[in-house]
Amino acid sequence: RYGALTLIALEGYTTDELVAALYDRYRIFTVARNNPAVTGVRITPHLFTRIEELDLLVEALRALSTA
């Protein structure tokens, strides 16, 4: 079994705004983490995540980071 876990943030977006943009524009489900120890958007691809879905995530993050 394997998977991945990362926490990201993009300049110009709150965590809630980034979660909303990823879902509304790209239908990518993520979770905002806002607590004193950790602030960011959790991305958790897994064994069942297709390469095309990861490509879409990269495309989305590139587009949002230059917007």
PDB file of N, CA, C and O in Angstrom:
ATOM      1  N   ARG A   1       0.837  -1.176   0.000  1.00  0.00           N
ATOM      2  CA  ARG A   1       0.000   0.000   0.000  1.00  0.00           C
ATOM      3  C   ARG A   1       0.881   1.237   0.000  1.00  0.00           C
ATOM      4  O   ARG A   1       1.925   1.257   0.644  1.00  0.00           O
ATOM      5  N   TYR A   2       0.400   2.240  -0.707  1.00  0.00           N
ATOM      6  CA  TYR A   2       1.146   3.479  -0.697  1.00  0.00           C
ATOM      7  C   TYR A   2       0.228   4.630  -1.066  1.00  0.00           C
ATOM      8  O   TYR A   2      -0.876   4.438  -1.546  1.00  0.00           O
ATOM      9  N   GLY A   3       0.715   5.788  -0.837  1.00  0.00           N
ATOM     10  CA  GLY A   3      -0.012   7.007  -1.144  1.00  0.00           C
ATOM     11  C   GLY A   3       0.925   8.168  -0.924  1.00  0.00           C
ATOM     12  O   GLY A   3       2.126   8.000  -0.843  1.00  0.00           O
ATOM     13  N   ALA A   4       0.358   9.328  -0.845  1.00  0.00           N
ATOM     14  CA  ALA A   4       1.171  10.519  -0.626  1.00  0.00           C
ATOM     15  C   ALA A   4       0.347  11.523   0.161  1.00  0.00           C
ATOM     16  O   ALA A   4      -0.877  11.472   0.177  1.00  0.00           O
ATOM     17  N   LEU A   5       1.038  12.428   0.792  1.00  0.00           N
ATOM     18  CA  LEU A   5       0.374  13.478   1.548  1.00  0.00           C
ATOM     19  C   LEU A   5       1.254  14.712   1.465  1.00  0.00           C
ATOM     20  O   LEU A   5       2.460  14.634   1.676  1.00  0.00           O
ATOM     21  N   THR A   6       0.652  15.818   1.128  1.00  0.00           N
ATOM     22  CA  THR A   6       1.393  17.065   1.115  1.00  0.00           C
ATOM     23  C   THR A   6       0.469  18.190   1.534  1.00  0.00           C
ATOM     24  O   THR A   6      -0.747  18.073   1.485  1.00  0.00           O
ATOM     25  N   LEU A   7       1.059  19.269   1.939  1.00  0.00           N
ATOM     26  CA  LEU A   7       0.321  20.458   2.344  1.00  0.00           C
ATOM     27  C   LEU A   7       0.863  21.610   1.513  1.00  0.00           C
ATOM     28  O   LEU A   7       2.079  21.811   1.456  1.00  0.00           O
ATOM     29  N   ILE A   8      -0.031  22.326   0.835  1.00  0.00           N
ATOM     30  CA  ILE A   8       0.414  23.414  -0.024  1.00  0.00           C
ATOM     31  C   ILE A   8      -0.285  24.711   0.342  1.00  0.00           C
ATOM     32  O   ILE A   8      -1.319  24.724   0.998  1.00  0.00           O
ATOM     33  N   ALA A   9       0.297  25.797  -0.107  1.00  0.00           N
ATOM     34  CA  ALA A   9      -0.302  27.125  -0.015  1.00  0.00           C
ATOM     35  C   ALA A   9       0.136  27.892  -1.254  1.00  0.00           C
ATOM     36  O   ALA A   9       1.219  27.640  -1.785  1.00  0.00           O
ATOM     37  N   LEU A  10      -0.733  28.764  -1.727  1.00  0.00           N
ATOM     38  CA  LEU A  10      -0.385  29.625  -2.852  1.00  0.00           C
ATOM     39  C   LEU A  10      -0.539  31.074  -2.423  1.00  0.00           C
ATOM     40  O   LEU A  10      -1.552  31.442  -1.826  1.00  0.00           O
ATOM     41  N   GLU A  11       0.461  31.866  -2.731  1.00  0.00           N
ATOM     42  CA  GLU A  11       0.423  33.280  -2.408  1.00  0.00           C
ATOM     43  C   GLU A  11      -0.798  33.920  -3.074  1.00  0.00           C
ATOM     44  O   GLU A  11      -1.090  33.653  -4.239  1.00  0.00           O
ATOM     45  N   GLY A  12      -1.522  34.721  -2.313  1.00  0.00           N
ATOM     46  CA  GLY A  12      -2.694  35.399  -2.843  1.00  0.00           C
ATOM     47  C   GLY A  12      -4.005  34.689  -2.550  1.00  0.00           C
ATOM     48  O   GLY A  12      -5.075  35.202  -2.874  1.00  0.00           O
ATOM     49  N   TYR A  13      -3.937  33.490  -1.972  1.00  0.00           N
ATOM     50  CA  TYR A  13      -5.136  32.711  -1.635  1.00  0.00           C
ATOM     51  C   TYR A  13      -5.116  32.339  -0.162  1.00  0.00           C
ATOM     52  O   TYR A  13      -4.073  31.908   0.350  1.00  0.00           O
ATOM     53  N   THR A  14      -6.255  32.458   0.479  1.00  0.00           N
ATOM     54  CA  THR A  14      -6.390  31.829   1.794  1.00  0.00           C
ATOM     55  C   THR A  14      -6.584  30.335   1.534  1.00  0.00           C
ATOM     56  O   THR A  14      -6.866  29.924   0.401  1.00  0.00           O
ATOM     57  N   THR A  15      -6.463  29.537   2.556  1.00  0.00           N
ATOM     58  CA  THR A  15      -6.663  28.097   2.357  1.00  0.00           C
ATOM     59  C   THR A  15      -8.079  27.814   1.871  1.00  0.00           C
ATOM     60  O   THR A  15      -8.272  26.997   0.973  1.00  0.00           O
ATOM     61  N   ASP A  16      -9.064  28.499   2.424  1.00  0.00           N
ATOM     62  CA  ASP A  16     -10.450  28.274   2.004  1.00  0.00           C
ATOM     63  C   ASP A  16     -10.674  28.707   0.557  1.00  0.00           C
ATOM     64  O   ASP A  16     -11.396  28.041  -0.191  1.00  0.00           O
ATOM     65  N   GLU A  17     -10.063  29.792   0.146  1.00  0.00           N
ATOM     66  CA  GLU A  17     -10.179  30.247  -1.246  1.00  0.00           C
ATOM     67  C   GLU A  17      -9.540  29.252  -2.205  1.00  0.00           C
ATOM     68  O   GLU A  17     -10.080  28.980  -3.285  1.00  0.00           O
ATOM     69  N   LEU A  18      -8.399  28.700  -1.826  1.00  0.00           N
ATOM     70  CA  LEU A  18      -7.713  27.739  -2.680  1.00  0.00           C
ATOM     71  C   LEU A  18      -8.517  26.442  -2.794  1.00  0.00           C
ATOM     72  O   LEU A  18      -8.660  25.890  -3.890  1.00  0.00           O
ATOM     73  N   VAL A  19      -9.040  25.968  -1.695  1.00  0.00           N
ATOM     74  CA  VAL A  19      -9.899  24.778  -1.723  1.00  0.00           C
ATOM     75  C   VAL A  19     -11.082  25.013  -2.660  1.00  0.00           C
ATOM     76  O   VAL A  19     -11.408  24.167  -3.500  1.00  0.00           O
ATOM     77  N   ALA A  20     -11.730  26.170  -2.534  1.00  0.00           N
ATOM     78  CA  ALA A  20     -12.887  26.479  -3.375  1.00  0.00           C
ATOM     79  C   ALA A  20     -12.500  26.568  -4.845  1.00  0.00           C
ATOM     80  O   ALA A  20     -13.208  26.042  -5.714  1.00  0.00           O
ATOM     81  N   ALA A  21     -11.388  27.217  -5.149  1.00  0.00           N
ATOM     82  CA  ALA A  21     -10.954  27.360  -6.543  1.00  0.00           C
ATOM     83  C   ALA A  21     -10.627  26.000  -7.158  1.00  0.00           C
ATOM     84  O   ALA A  21     -11.011  25.728  -8.301  1.00  0.00           O
ATOM     85  N   LEU A  22      -9.931  25.155  -6.427  1.00  0.00           N
ATOM     86  CA  LEU A  22      -9.595  23.835  -6.959  1.00  0.00           C
ATOM     87  C   LEU A  22     -10.851  23.017  -7.237  1.00  0.00           C
ATOM     88  O   LEU A  22     -10.944  22.316  -8.251  1.00  0.00           O
ATOM     89  N   TYR A  23     -11.836  23.116  -6.363  1.00  0.00           N
ATOM     90  CA  TYR A  23     -13.049  22.332  -6.576  1.00  0.00           C
ATOM     91  C   TYR A  23     -13.962  22.961  -7.635  1.00  0.00           C
ATOM     92  O   TYR A  23     -14.411  22.281  -8.553  1.00  0.00           O
ATOM     93  N   ASP A  24     -14.199  24.245  -7.513  1.00  0.00           N
ATOM     94  CA  ASP A  24     -15.134  24.913  -8.428  1.00  0.00           C
ATOM     95  C   ASP A  24     -14.646  24.907  -9.874  1.00  0.00           C
ATOM     96  O   ASP A  24     -15.429  24.700 -10.798  1.00  0.00           O
ATOM     97  N   ARG A  25     -13.364  25.131 -10.078  1.00  0.00           N
ATOM     98  CA  ARG A  25     -12.830  25.237 -11.441  1.00  0.00           C
ATOM     99  C   ARG A  25     -12.369  23.905 -12.023  1.00  0.00           C
ATOM    100  O   ARG A  25     -12.406  23.712 -13.236  1.00  0.00           O
ATOM    101  N   TYR A  26     -11.909  22.988 -11.144  1.00  0.00           N
ATOM    102  CA  TYR A  26     -11.279  21.761 -11.647  1.00  0.00           C
ATOM    103  C   TYR A  26     -11.884  20.485 -11.069  1.00  0.00           C
ATOM    104  O   TYR A  26     -11.465  19.394 -11.431  1.00  0.00           O
ATOM    105  N   ARG A  27     -12.811  20.598 -10.148  1.00  0.00           N
ATOM    106  CA  ARG A  27     -13.418  19.448  -9.471  1.00  0.00           C
ATOM    107  C   ARG A  27     -12.378  18.592  -8.755  1.00  0.00           C
ATOM    108  O   ARG A  27     -12.448  17.365  -8.731  1.00  0.00           O
ATOM    109  N   ILE A  28     -11.397  19.269  -8.164  1.00  0.00           N
ATOM    110  CA  ILE A  28     -10.368  18.599  -7.363  1.00  0.00           C
ATOM    111  C   ILE A  28     -10.729  18.810  -5.896  1.00  0.00           C
ATOM    112  O   ILE A  28     -10.766  19.936  -5.411  1.00  0.00           O
ATOM    113  N   PHE A  29     -10.991  17.706  -5.199  1.00  0.00           N
ATOM    114  CA  PHE A  29     -11.371  17.775  -3.791  1.00  0.00           C
ATOM    115  C   PHE A  29     -10.125  17.833  -2.922  1.00  0.00           C
ATOM    116  O   PHE A  29      -9.227  16.990  -3.033  1.00  0.00           O
ATOM    117  N   THR A  30     -10.067  18.837  -2.065  1.00  0.00           N
ATOM    118  CA  THR A  30      -8.978  18.996  -1.107  1.00  0.00           C
ATOM    119  C   THR A  30      -9.574  19.423   0.230  1.00  0.00           C
ATOM    120  O   THR A  30     -10.770  19.676   0.324  1.00  0.00           O
ATOM    121  N   VAL A  31      -8.736  19.513   1.226  1.00  0.00           N
ATOM    122  CA  VAL A  31      -9.188  19.890   2.563  1.00  0.00           C
ATOM    123  C   VAL A  31      -8.300  20.998   3.107  1.00  0.00           C
ATOM    124  O   VAL A  31      -7.075  20.899   3.041  1.00  0.00           O
ATOM    125  N   ALA A  32      -8.919  22.039   3.634  1.00  0.00           N
ATOM    126  CA  ALA A  32      -8.168  23.130   4.267  1.00  0.00           C
ATOM    127  C   ALA A  32      -7.802  22.733   5.686  1.00  0.00           C
ATOM    128  O   ALA A  32      -8.619  22.172   6.409  1.00  0.00           O
ATOM    129  N   ARG A  33      -6.578  23.020   6.061  1.00  0.00           N
ATOM    130  CA  ARG A  33      -6.107  22.813   7.438  1.00  0.00           C
ATOM    131  C   ARG A  33      -5.720  24.178   7.992  1.00  0.00           C
ATOM    132  O   ARG A  33      -4.792  24.805   7.497  1.00  0.00           O
ATOM    133  N   ASN A  34      -6.459  24.618   8.974  1.00  0.00           N
ATOM    134  CA  ASN A  34      -6.208  25.920   9.596  1.00  0.00           C
ATOM    135  C   ASN A  34      -6.154  25.741  11.107  1.00  0.00           C
ATOM    136  O   ASN A  34      -7.173  25.764  11.780  1.00  0.00           O
ATOM    137  N   ASN A  35      -4.967  25.531  11.621  1.00  0.00           N
ATOM    138  CA  ASN A  35      -4.806  25.481  13.070  1.00  0.00           C
ATOM    139  C   ASN A  35      -3.435  26.070  13.394  1.00  0.00           C
ATOM    140  O   ASN A  35      -2.635  26.321  12.499  1.00  0.00           O
ATOM    141  N   PRO A  36      -3.148  26.319  14.654  1.00  0.00           N
ATOM    142  CA  PRO A  36      -1.886  26.984  15.002  1.00  0.00           C
ATOM    143  C   PRO A  36      -0.633  26.246  14.526  1.00  0.00           C
ATOM    144  O   PRO A  36       0.378  26.865  14.212  1.00  0.00           O
ATOM    145  N   ALA A  37      -0.692  24.933  14.416  1.00  0.00           N
ATOM    146  CA  ALA A  37       0.489  24.165  14.028  1.00  0.00           C
ATOM    147  C   ALA A  37       0.634  24.025  12.511  1.00  0.00           C
ATOM    148  O   ALA A  37       1.753  23.963  12.008  1.00  0.00           O
ATOM    149  N   VAL A  38      -0.481  23.985  11.801  1.00  0.00           N
ATOM    150  CA  VAL A  38      -0.452  23.691  10.369  1.00  0.00           C
ATOM    151  C   VAL A  38      -1.497  24.527   9.646  1.00  0.00           C
ATOM    152  O   VAL A  38      -2.655  24.538  10.030  1.00  0.00           O
ATOM    153  N   THR A  39      -1.065  25.211   8.587  1.00  0.00           N
ATOM    154  CA  THR A  39      -1.996  25.962   7.754  1.00  0.00           C
ATOM    155  C   THR A  39      -1.660  25.682   6.299  1.00  0.00           C
ATOM    156  O   THR A  39      -0.533  25.886   5.865  1.00  0.00           O
ATOM    157  N   GLY A  40      -2.633  25.193   5.558  1.00  0.00           N
ATOM    158  CA  GLY A  40      -2.442  24.901   4.150  1.00  0.00           C
ATOM    159  C   GLY A  40      -3.561  24.040   3.622  1.00  0.00           C
ATOM    160  O   GLY A  40      -4.543  23.776   4.307  1.00  0.00           O
ATOM    161  N   VAL A  41      -3.404  23.601   2.390  1.00  0.00           N
ATOM    162  CA  VAL A  41      -4.389  22.745   1.735  1.00  0.00           C
ATOM    163  C   VAL A  41      -3.778  21.358   1.605  1.00  0.00           C
ATOM    164  O   VAL A  41      -2.707  21.184   1.032  1.00  0.00           O
ATOM    165  N   ARG A  42      -4.479  20.377   2.141  1.00  0.00           N
ATOM    166  CA  ARG A  42      -3.974  19.003   2.127  1.00  0.00           C
ATOM    167  C   ARG A  42      -4.315  18.348   0.790  1.00  0.00           C
ATOM    168  O   ARG A  42      -5.453  18.334   0.358  1.00  0.00           O
ATOM    169  N   ILE A  43      -3.298  17.796   0.146  1.00  0.00           N
ATOM    170  CA  ILE A  43      -3.445  17.048  -1.096  1.00  0.00           C
ATOM    171  C   ILE A  43      -3.031  15.613  -0.790  1.00  0.00           C
ATOM    172  O   ILE A  43      -1.930  15.381  -0.295  1.00  0.00           O
ATOM    173  N   THR A  44      -3.894  14.645  -1.092  1.00  0.00           N
ATOM    174  CA  THR A  44      -3.596  13.259  -0.735  1.00  0.00           C
ATOM    175  C   THR A  44      -3.890  12.293  -1.887  1.00  0.00           C
ATOM    176  O   THR A  44      -4.877  11.570  -1.862  1.00  0.00           O
ATOM    177  N   PRO A  45      -3.033  12.267  -2.914  1.00  0.00           N
ATOM    178  CA  PRO A  45      -3.213  11.245  -3.945  1.00  0.00           C
ATOM    179  C   PRO A  45      -2.939   9.858  -3.369  1.00  0.00           C
ATOM    180  O   PRO A  45      -2.222   9.723  -2.382  1.00  0.00           O
ATOM    181  N   HIS A  46      -3.520   8.854  -3.984  1.00  0.00           N
ATOM    182  CA  HIS A  46      -3.388   7.497  -3.482  1.00  0.00           C
ATOM    183  C   HIS A  46      -3.165   6.535  -4.631  1.00  0.00           C
ATOM    184  O   HIS A  46      -3.097   6.929  -5.799  1.00  0.00           O
ATOM    185  N   LEU A  47      -3.096   5.291  -4.322  1.00  0.00           N
ATOM    186  CA  LEU A  47      -2.891   4.227  -5.288  1.00  0.00           C
ATOM    187  C   LEU A  47      -3.894   4.318  -6.444  1.00  0.00           C
ATOM    188  O   LEU A  47      -3.560   4.038  -7.590  1.00  0.00           O
ATOM    189  N   PHE A  48      -5.111   4.722  -6.168  1.00  0.00           N
ATOM    190  CA  PHE A  48      -6.168   4.740  -7.170  1.00  0.00           C
ATOM    191  C   PHE A  48      -6.225   6.042  -7.959  1.00  0.00           C
ATOM    192  O   PHE A  48      -7.063   6.184  -8.839  1.00  0.00           O
ATOM    193  N   THR A  49      -5.372   6.996  -7.650  1.00  0.00           N
ATOM    194  CA  THR A  49      -5.334   8.263  -8.382  1.00  0.00           C
ATOM    195  C   THR A  49      -4.659   8.036  -9.735  1.00  0.00           C
ATOM    196  O   THR A  49      -3.545   7.527  -9.800  1.00  0.00           O
ATOM    197  N   ARG A  50      -5.349   8.413 -10.789  1.00  0.00           N
ATOM    198  CA  ARG A  50      -4.807   8.219 -12.145  1.00  0.00           C
ATOM    199  C   ARG A  50      -3.793   9.321 -12.472  1.00  0.00           C
ATOM    200  O   ARG A  50      -3.858  10.433 -11.954  1.00  0.00           O
ATOM    201  N   ILE A  51      -2.879   9.006 -13.383  1.00  0.00           N
ATOM    202  CA  ILE A  51      -1.876   9.971 -13.832  1.00  0.00           C
ATOM    203  C   ILE A  51      -2.565  11.218 -14.390  1.00  0.00           C
ATOM    204  O   ILE A  51      -2.122  12.341 -14.153  1.00  0.00           O
ATOM    205  N   GLU A  52      -3.656  11.036 -15.111  1.00  0.00           N
ATOM    206  CA  GLU A  52      -4.396  12.173 -15.678  1.00  0.00           C
ATOM    207  C   GLU A  52      -4.911  13.107 -14.584  1.00  0.00           C
ATOM    208  O   GLU A  52      -4.960  14.318 -14.777  1.00  0.00           O
ATOM    209  N   GLU A  53      -5.291  12.541 -13.453  1.00  0.00           N
ATOM    210  CA  GLU A  53      -5.763  13.365 -12.335  1.00  0.00           C
ATOM    211  C   GLU A  53      -4.613  14.156 -11.722  1.00  0.00           C
ATOM    212  O   GLU A  53      -4.794  15.315 -11.333  1.00  0.00           O
ATOM    213  N   LEU A  54      -3.446  13.549 -11.638  1.00  0.00           N
ATOM    214  CA  LEU A  54      -2.275  14.271 -11.129  1.00  0.00           C
ATOM    215  C   LEU A  54      -1.858  15.368 -12.102  1.00  0.00           C
ATOM    216  O   LEU A  54      -1.491  16.466 -11.679  1.00  0.00           O
ATOM    217  N   ASP A  55      -1.939  15.081 -13.393  1.00  0.00           N
ATOM    218  CA  ASP A  55      -1.644  16.103 -14.400  1.00  0.00           C
ATOM    219  C   ASP A  55      -2.601  17.284 -14.275  1.00  0.00           C
ATOM    220  O   ASP A  55      -2.186  18.438 -14.398  1.00  0.00           O
ATOM    221  N   LEU A  56      -3.877  17.005 -14.029  1.00  0.00           N
ATOM    222  CA  LEU A  56      -4.858  18.072 -13.840  1.00  0.00           C
ATOM    223  C   LEU A  56      -4.521  18.913 -12.610  1.00  0.00           C
ATOM    224  O   LEU A  56      -4.625  20.141 -12.639  1.00  0.00           O
ATOM    225  N   LEU A  57      -4.088  18.269 -11.525  1.00  0.00           N
ATOM    226  CA  LEU A  57      -3.696  19.004 -10.321  1.00  0.00           C
ATOM    227  C   LEU A  57      -2.536  19.947 -10.623  1.00  0.00           C
ATOM    228  O   LEU A  57      -2.566  21.117 -10.242  1.00  0.00           O
ATOM    229  N   VAL A  58      -1.536  19.454 -11.320  1.00  0.00           N
ATOM    230  CA  VAL A  58      -0.385  20.298 -11.671  1.00  0.00           C
ATOM    231  C   VAL A  58      -0.834  21.457 -12.547  1.00  0.00           C
ATOM    232  O   VAL A  58      -0.444  22.610 -12.325  1.00  0.00           O
ATOM    233  N   GLU A  59      -1.671  21.174 -13.542  1.00  0.00           N
ATOM    234  CA  GLU A  59      -2.199  22.224 -14.421  1.00  0.00           C
ATOM    235  C   GLU A  59      -2.976  23.268 -13.622  1.00  0.00           C
ATOM    236  O   GLU A  59      -2.810  24.470 -13.819  1.00  0.00           O
ATOM    237  N   ALA A  60      -3.808  22.804 -12.699  1.00  0.00           N
ATOM    238  CA  ALA A  60      -4.614  23.712 -11.877  1.00  0.00           C
ATOM    239  C   ALA A  60      -3.731  24.601 -11.012  1.00  0.00           C
ATOM    240  O   ALA A  60      -3.944  25.813 -10.924  1.00  0.00           O
ATOM    241  N   LEU A  61      -2.740  24.015 -10.364  1.00  0.00           N
ATOM    242  CA  LEU A  61      -1.868  24.793  -9.490  1.00  0.00           C
ATOM    243  C   LEU A  61      -1.054  25.799 -10.288  1.00  0.00           C
ATOM    244  O   LEU A  61      -0.857  26.944  -9.840  1.00  0.00           O
ATOM    245  N   ARG A  62      -0.613  25.424 -11.467  1.00  0.00           N
ATOM    246  CA  ARG A  62       0.101  26.379 -12.329  1.00  0.00           C
ATOM    247  C   ARG A  62      -0.800  27.543 -12.720  1.00  0.00           C
ATOM    248  O   ARG A  62      -0.396  28.709 -12.664  1.00  0.00           O
ATOM    249  N   ALA A  63      -2.013  27.226 -13.148  1.00  0.00           N
ATOM    250  CA  ALA A  63      -2.949  28.262 -13.569  1.00  0.00           C
ATOM    251  C   ALA A  63      -3.303  29.198 -12.410  1.00  0.00           C
ATOM    252  O   ALA A  63      -3.330  30.423 -12.573  1.00  0.00           O
ATOM    253  N   LEU A  64      -3.563  28.633 -11.258  1.00  0.00           N
ATOM    254  CA  LEU A  64      -3.934  29.455 -10.100  1.00  0.00           C
ATOM    255  C   LEU A  64      -2.758  30.285  -9.601  1.00  0.00           C
ATOM    256  O   LEU A  64      -2.959  31.394  -9.110  1.00  0.00           O
ATOM    257  N   SER A  65      -1.556  29.774  -9.722  1.00  0.00           N
ATOM    258  CA  SER A  65      -0.393  30.521  -9.215  1.00  0.00           C
ATOM    259  C   SER A  65      -0.027  31.699 -10.095  1.00  0.00           C
ATOM    260  O   SER A  65       0.673  32.607  -9.659  1.00  0.00           O
ATOM    261  N   THR A  66      -0.487  31.693 -11.338  1.00  0.00           N
ATOM    262  CA  THR A  66      -0.183  32.805 -12.241  1.00  0.00           C
ATOM    263  C   THR A  66      -1.370  33.731 -12.430  1.00  0.00           C
ATOM    264  O   THR A  66      -1.272  34.707 -13.165  1.00  0.00           O
ATOM    265  N   ALA A  67      -2.481  33.414 -11.787  1.00  0.00           N
ATOM    266  CA  ALA A  67      -3.695  34.235 -11.940  1.00  0.00           C
ATOM    267  C   ALA A  67      -3.607  35.510 -11.137  1.00  0.00           C
ATOM    268  O   ALA A  67      -2.906  35.681 -10.223  1.00  0.00           O
TER     269      ALA A  67
END
